[in-house]
Amino acid sequence: MTDFDHPLLDFIDGPFACTEARGLTVSFNEPLADFLLSARTAGLTPVVISRPDARWTFTARYYLDLFGGWSLVRTGDLFVDPVGVKTADTVTELLETRVHAELPSQEAPELLQAVISVSVHHSASDHTILGELVDVVGRELGDSAPAAWGAHEPATLAWDLVPFTTHARSQMPDARAFITGGGGALQGVHRAERTNAGVLETFTAVMPIASLGASTETIADRATRALTAIAVAFSMPLFGSVTVIPGWRDGTVPAFGAQPPAVPLAMLIGPRAVRALGANLHELAERFDVSEAGRRRIPSLIAAFSNPDVPPWRQADDLARTFGADALARAVEASGGGA
């Protein structure tokens, strides 16, 4: 057995280091951050076991996925997987055993949440300020300005771009921070990574966007305007996507129940990728809802998946197939943050 110890460790089961979260909310606090890193460093897979009525914050889910961890639930003497389709007496057995369990009913979603992931590249300059991307996302997509940031939850530092940039620089070559705003409606993870040519800034966040039942056309239009604003505000946007899922006002998700698949709303393809793809806007516009934004000479491409007669995933897949796998691979390589 691996010689591993940690204040949060409750037990080791095979290759899994398990901690039981006994509170109502599982958040990304400093002890959990250290547990995830320490378990991985020891060659173990971290497992967080919550109570049946627990709720997870966006950031806790984000970092658990980042470290390749598992989220399980304990009911009595049994362990249950996150979607509630199988149970077992041990964590290791849970991966191989399928037994249906009696599960509590899941709370109904309250609204539609937008999930955005967007990246931009900055030149190597002492005058580069980080965090403006967060401002644009919050304002244009969620009407929720960032209010606080920190290395862990809860965020306790007032949102201010200058000290935020100073902190990110001190953590280079790879810095991450949790950001919240609007009473917790905006929750996201910011990443700044030094590259050979400057700084790659990425923001992934969730926030309310519309009431349940809102038309896809309406929310896709808002997503398109948000990505367009990003293309205009930054000289080198790389990629961006906005999807929508049913969710809750506080941004948390229940420990039980399968999360519904995200529905694509819009996509941003930055100038480097547009050039690598050899995209022809006029030809694309005959089949898709696409537009140019940003630079005149080499603009970004904004695609909206808003056709009410075609499922959004089909629209996104058709656009990808139009470019082709080889062209997409070139576009990803071109947007890797290099020169």
Coordinates of C-alpha atoms in Angstrom, one line a residue:
M1 CA 0.0 0.0 0.0
T2 CA 1.2 3.5 -0.8
D3 CA 2.6 5.3 2.2
F4 CA 0.4 8.4 2.1
D5 CA -1.0 10.6 4.9
H6 CA -2.9 13.8 5.0
P7 CA -5.2 15.6 7.5
L8 CA -8.2 15.1 5.1
L9 CA -7.4 11.5 4.3
D10 CA -10.1 9.2 5.7
F11 CA -9.0 6.0 4.1
I12 CA -7.1 4.5 1.1
D13 CA -8.9 1.9 -1.0
G14 CA -6.7 0.4 -3.7
P15 CA -5.4 3.3 -5.8
F16 CA -7.9 5.8 -4.4
A17 CA -7.2 8.3 -1.6
C18 CA -10.6 9.1 -0.1
T19 CA -11.8 12.1 1.9
E20 CA -15.4 12.5 3.2
A21 CA -16.9 15.9 2.9
R22 CA -19.4 16.1 5.7
G23 CA -20.8 19.6 5.2
L24 CA -23.8 20.7 3.0
T25 CA -21.5 22.4 0.5
V26 CA -18.4 21.1 -1.1
S27 CA -16.2 24.1 -2.0
F28 CA -12.6 24.5 -3.2
N29 CA -10.9 25.4 0.1
E30 CA -7.2 25.4 0.9
P31 CA -7.3 22.0 2.6
L32 CA -9.1 20.3 -0.3
A33 CA -6.6 21.9 -2.7
D34 CA -3.7 20.5 -0.8
F35 CA -5.4 17.1 -0.6
L36 CA -5.9 16.9 -4.4
L37 CA -2.3 17.9 -5.1
S38 CA -0.8 15.6 -2.4
A39 CA -2.8 12.6 -3.5
R40 CA -1.8 13.0 -7.1
T41 CA 1.8 13.5 -6.1
A42 CA 1.7 10.2 -4.2
G43 CA 0.4 8.4 -7.3
L44 CA -3.2 8.1 -6.0
T45 CA -6.5 9.1 -7.5
P46 CA -8.3 11.6 -5.1
V47 CA -11.9 10.7 -4.2
V48 CA -14.3 13.2 -2.5
I49 CA -17.2 11.4 -0.8
S50 CA -20.1 13.7 0.0
R51 CA -23.4 13.3 1.8
P52 CA -26.6 12.7 -0.3
D53 CA -28.0 16.2 0.2
A54 CA -24.7 18.0 -0.5
R55 CA -24.1 20.6 -3.2
W56 CA -20.9 21.2 -5.1
T57 CA -19.6 24.6 -6.2
F58 CA -18.4 25.2 -9.8
T59 CA -14.8 25.7 -8.7
A60 CA -14.7 22.5 -6.6
R61 CA -16.0 20.5 -9.6
Y62 CA -13.5 22.2 -11.9
Y63 CA -10.5 21.4 -9.8
L64 CA -11.6 17.8 -9.0
D65 CA -11.8 17.2 -12.8
L66 CA -8.4 19.0 -13.3
F67 CA -6.8 16.5 -10.9
G68 CA -8.6 13.5 -12.4
G69 CA -10.5 12.9 -9.2
W70 CA -13.9 11.2 -8.4
S71 CA -17.0 12.5 -6.8
L72 CA -19.0 9.9 -4.9
V73 CA -21.8 9.8 -2.4
R74 CA -22.2 7.7 0.8
T75 CA -25.6 6.3 1.7
G76 CA -25.3 4.3 4.9
D77 CA -22.7 1.6 4.3
L78 CA -22.8 1.9 0.5
F79 CA -20.9 4.2 -1.9
V80 CA -22.9 5.6 -4.9
D81 CA -21.5 7.0 -8.1
P82 CA -22.3 10.7 -9.0
V83 CA -25.2 9.8 -11.4
G84 CA -26.8 7.4 -9.0
V85 CA -26.8 4.3 -11.2
K86 CA -24.7 1.9 -9.2
T87 CA -23.6 1.2 -5.6
A88 CA -20.9 -0.9 -3.9
D89 CA -19.5 -1.7 -0.5
T90 CA -16.1 -0.3 -1.5
V91 CA -14.8 2.5 -3.7
T92 CA -12.8 0.1 -5.9
E93 CA -15.7 -2.3 -6.3
L94 CA -17.9 0.7 -7.3
L95 CA -16.0 0.9 -10.6
E96 CA -17.0 -2.6 -11.6
T97 CA -20.4 -3.3 -9.9
R98 CA -23.8 -2.1 -11.2
V99 CA -26.6 -2.3 -8.7
H100 CA -29.5 0.1 -8.7
A101 CA -30.1 2.1 -5.6
E102 CA -33.0 4.0 -4.0
L103 CA -32.0 7.6 -4.4
P104 CA -33.5 10.9 -3.2
S105 CA -35.4 13.0 -5.7
Q106 CA -33.3 15.7 -7.3
E107 CA -34.2 19.3 -6.9
A108 CA -35.6 20.8 -10.1
P109 CA -33.3 23.4 -11.9
E110 CA -34.3 27.0 -11.4
L111 CA -32.9 28.6 -14.5
L112 CA -30.6 28.3 -17.5
Q113 CA -26.9 28.8 -16.9
A114 CA -24.3 29.8 -19.5
V115 CA -20.9 28.1 -19.3
I116 CA -18.2 30.0 -21.1
S117 CA -14.6 29.2 -21.8
V118 CA -12.5 31.8 -23.7
S119 CA -8.8 32.5 -24.2
V120 CA -6.9 35.5 -25.4
H121 CA -3.2 36.1 -26.0
H122 CA -1.2 39.1 -24.8
S123 CA 2.1 40.4 -25.9
A124 CA 5.1 40.2 -23.6
S125 CA 4.9 43.6 -22.0
D126 CA 5.3 45.1 -18.5
H127 CA 2.1 47.1 -19.3
T128 CA -0.1 44.0 -19.9
I129 CA -3.0 44.0 -17.4
L130 CA -4.8 40.7 -16.7
G131 CA -8.4 40.3 -15.7
E132 CA -10.1 42.6 -18.2
L133 CA -11.3 39.4 -19.9
V134 CA -13.3 38.6 -16.7
D135 CA -14.9 42.1 -16.8
V136 CA -16.0 41.7 -20.4
V137 CA -17.4 38.2 -19.8
G138 CA -19.4 39.2 -16.7
R139 CA -20.7 42.4 -18.2
E140 CA -21.7 41.1 -21.7
L141 CA -22.9 37.6 -20.8
G142 CA -24.2 37.6 -17.3
D143 CA -24.8 41.2 -16.2
S144 CA -22.7 40.3 -13.2
A145 CA -19.5 42.2 -12.6
P146 CA -16.7 40.4 -10.8
A147 CA -16.5 41.3 -7.1
A148 CA -13.8 39.2 -5.5
W149 CA -11.0 36.8 -6.1
G150 CA -8.7 34.4 -4.3
A151 CA -6.7 31.2 -4.5
H152 CA -9.6 29.3 -2.8
E153 CA -13.2 29.6 -1.9
P154 CA -14.6 31.8 -0.5
A155 CA -13.0 34.6 -2.5
T156 CA -12.0 37.4 0.0
L157 CA -9.9 39.8 -2.0
A158 CA -11.7 42.8 -3.7
W159 CA -11.6 42.7 -7.4
D160 CA -8.9 45.1 -8.6
L161 CA -7.0 44.5 -11.9
V162 CA -3.6 45.8 -10.7
P163 CA -3.0 43.6 -7.6
F164 CA -4.7 40.7 -9.5
T165 CA -2.1 41.1 -12.3
T166 CA 0.7 41.4 -9.8
H167 CA -0.3 38.2 -8.1
A168 CA -0.6 36.3 -11.4
R169 CA 2.9 37.4 -12.4
S170 CA 4.3 36.2 -9.1
Q171 CA 2.8 32.8 -9.8
M172 CA 4.1 32.4 -13.3
P173 CA 4.6 30.4 -15.5
D174 CA 1.1 29.1 -14.6
A175 CA -1.2 31.0 -12.3
R176 CA -4.9 30.2 -11.4
A177 CA -7.4 32.0 -9.3
F178 CA -11.1 31.7 -8.3
I179 CA -13.4 34.6 -9.1
T180 CA -16.9 35.4 -8.1
G181 CA -19.4 38.2 -8.5
G182 CA -23.0 39.3 -8.3
G183 CA -23.7 37.5 -5.0
G184 CA -22.0 34.4 -6.3
A185 CA -24.0 34.4 -9.6
L186 CA -20.7 34.6 -11.5
Q187 CA -18.3 31.8 -10.6
G188 CA -15.2 31.1 -12.6
V189 CA -11.6 30.0 -12.7
H190 CA -9.0 32.3 -14.3
R191 CA -5.7 31.0 -15.7
A192 CA -2.7 33.0 -16.8
E193 CA 0.2 31.1 -18.5
R194 CA 3.5 32.4 -19.8
T195 CA 4.3 31.5 -23.3
N196 CA 7.3 32.1 -25.6
A197 CA 5.6 35.2 -27.0
G198 CA 3.7 36.6 -24.1
V199 CA 0.8 35.5 -21.8
L200 CA -2.1 33.2 -22.5
E201 CA -5.2 34.2 -20.5
T202 CA -8.1 31.8 -20.1
F203 CA -11.4 32.3 -18.2
T204 CA -13.9 29.5 -17.6
A205 CA -17.1 30.4 -15.8
V206 CA -20.7 29.7 -15.2
M207 CA -23.5 32.3 -14.6
P208 CA -27.3 32.6 -15.1
I209 CA -28.3 33.7 -18.5
A210 CA -32.1 33.2 -18.9
S211 CA -35.2 31.7 -17.4
L212 CA -36.2 28.1 -18.1
G213 CA -38.0 27.8 -21.4
A214 CA -36.2 30.8 -23.0
S215 CA -35.8 30.4 -26.8
T216 CA -32.5 29.1 -28.1
E217 CA -32.4 32.0 -30.6
T218 CA -32.6 34.6 -27.8
I219 CA -29.8 33.2 -25.6
A220 CA -27.7 32.3 -28.6
D221 CA -27.9 36.0 -29.7
R222 CA -26.7 37.1 -26.3
A223 CA -23.8 34.6 -26.4
T224 CA -22.9 35.8 -29.8
R225 CA -22.8 39.4 -28.7
A226 CA -20.6 38.5 -25.7
L227 CA -18.1 36.7 -27.9
T228 CA -18.1 39.5 -30.4
A229 CA -17.3 42.0 -27.6
I230 CA -14.3 39.8 -26.7
A231 CA -13.1 39.8 -30.3
V232 CA -13.4 43.6 -30.4
A233 CA -11.8 44.2 -26.9
F234 CA -8.6 42.1 -27.4
S235 CA -6.1 42.2 -30.2
M236 CA -5.5 38.4 -30.2
P237 CA -8.5 36.3 -29.1
L238 CA -7.8 32.6 -29.6
F239 CA -10.9 30.5 -29.0
G240 CA -14.2 30.8 -27.1
S241 CA -17.4 28.8 -26.6
V242 CA -20.6 29.4 -24.8
T243 CA -23.0 26.5 -23.9
V244 CA -26.1 26.4 -21.8
I245 CA -27.3 24.0 -19.1
P246 CA -30.2 23.9 -16.6
G247 CA -28.9 25.1 -13.2
W248 CA -29.4 26.9 -10.0
R249 CA -29.1 30.5 -8.9
D250 CA -26.2 30.0 -6.5
G251 CA -24.1 28.2 -9.1
T252 CA -23.9 24.9 -7.2
V253 CA -25.0 21.5 -8.4
P254 CA -26.4 18.6 -6.3
A255 CA -24.2 15.7 -5.5
F256 CA -26.8 13.3 -6.8
G257 CA -28.1 13.1 -10.3
A258 CA -26.6 13.1 -13.8
Q259 CA -25.9 16.6 -15.1
P260 CA -27.7 17.3 -18.4
P261 CA -25.5 17.7 -21.4
A262 CA -24.5 21.3 -22.3
V263 CA -26.1 22.7 -25.4
P264 CA -23.8 24.8 -27.7
L265 CA -24.9 28.4 -28.3
A266 CA -22.0 30.1 -30.0
M267 CA -18.3 29.8 -30.8
L268 CA -15.4 32.3 -31.4
I269 CA -12.5 31.3 -33.7
G270 CA -9.6 33.8 -33.4
P271 CA -7.5 35.3 -36.2
R272 CA -4.7 32.8 -36.0
A273 CA -7.2 29.9 -36.3
V274 CA -9.2 31.6 -39.0
R275 CA -6.0 32.0 -41.0
A276 CA -5.0 28.3 -40.4
L277 CA -8.5 27.2 -41.4
G278 CA -8.5 29.2 -44.6
A279 CA -12.1 30.1 -43.7
N280 CA -14.1 32.0 -46.4
L281 CA -16.9 34.0 -44.6
H282 CA -19.0 34.4 -47.7
E283 CA -19.1 30.7 -48.4
L284 CA -19.7 29.8 -44.7
A285 CA -22.5 32.4 -44.5
E286 CA -24.5 30.5 -47.1
R287 CA -24.9 27.6 -44.7
F288 CA -24.3 28.9 -41.2
D289 CA -25.0 31.9 -39.0
V290 CA -21.5 33.4 -39.0
S291 CA -20.0 36.9 -38.8
E292 CA -16.7 38.7 -38.5
A293 CA -15.5 40.7 -35.5
G294 CA -12.4 42.4 -34.4
R295 CA -9.5 43.0 -36.8
R296 CA -10.3 44.0 -40.3
R297 CA -7.3 42.3 -42.0
I298 CA -7.6 39.0 -40.2
P299 CA -10.9 39.1 -38.2
S300 CA -12.2 36.6 -35.7
L301 CA -15.1 34.4 -36.8
I302 CA -18.2 34.2 -34.6
A303 CA -20.6 31.3 -35.2
A304 CA -24.1 31.1 -33.6
F305 CA -26.0 27.8 -33.4
S306 CA -29.4 29.4 -33.4
N307 CA -31.3 27.7 -36.2
P308 CA -34.6 26.6 -34.5
D309 CA -35.1 23.8 -37.1
V310 CA -31.7 22.1 -36.5
P311 CA -30.4 20.8 -33.1
P312 CA -27.6 23.0 -31.9
W313 CA -25.2 20.0 -31.6
R314 CA -25.9 19.2 -35.3
Q315 CA -25.1 22.8 -36.3
A316 CA -21.8 22.7 -34.4
D317 CA -20.9 19.3 -35.9
D318 CA -21.8 20.4 -39.4
L319 CA -19.5 23.5 -39.0
A320 CA -16.6 21.3 -37.8
R321 CA -17.1 18.9 -40.6
T322 CA -17.1 21.7 -43.1
F323 CA -13.6 22.8 -41.9
G324 CA -12.3 19.2 -41.8
A325 CA -10.2 17.4 -39.1
D326 CA -6.9 18.4 -40.6
A327 CA -7.7 22.1 -40.8
L328 CA -9.0 22.0 -37.2
A329 CA -5.8 20.4 -36.0
R330 CA -3.8 23.2 -37.8
A331 CA -6.1 25.8 -36.2
V332 CA -5.5 24.4 -32.7
E333 CA -1.8 24.3 -33.2
A334 CA -1.8 27.9 -34.6
S335 CA -3.6 29.1 -31.5
G336 CA -1.4 27.4 -29.0
G337 CA -0.1 30.7 -27.6
G338 CA 3.1 30.8 -29.6
A339 CA 4.3 33.5 -31.9

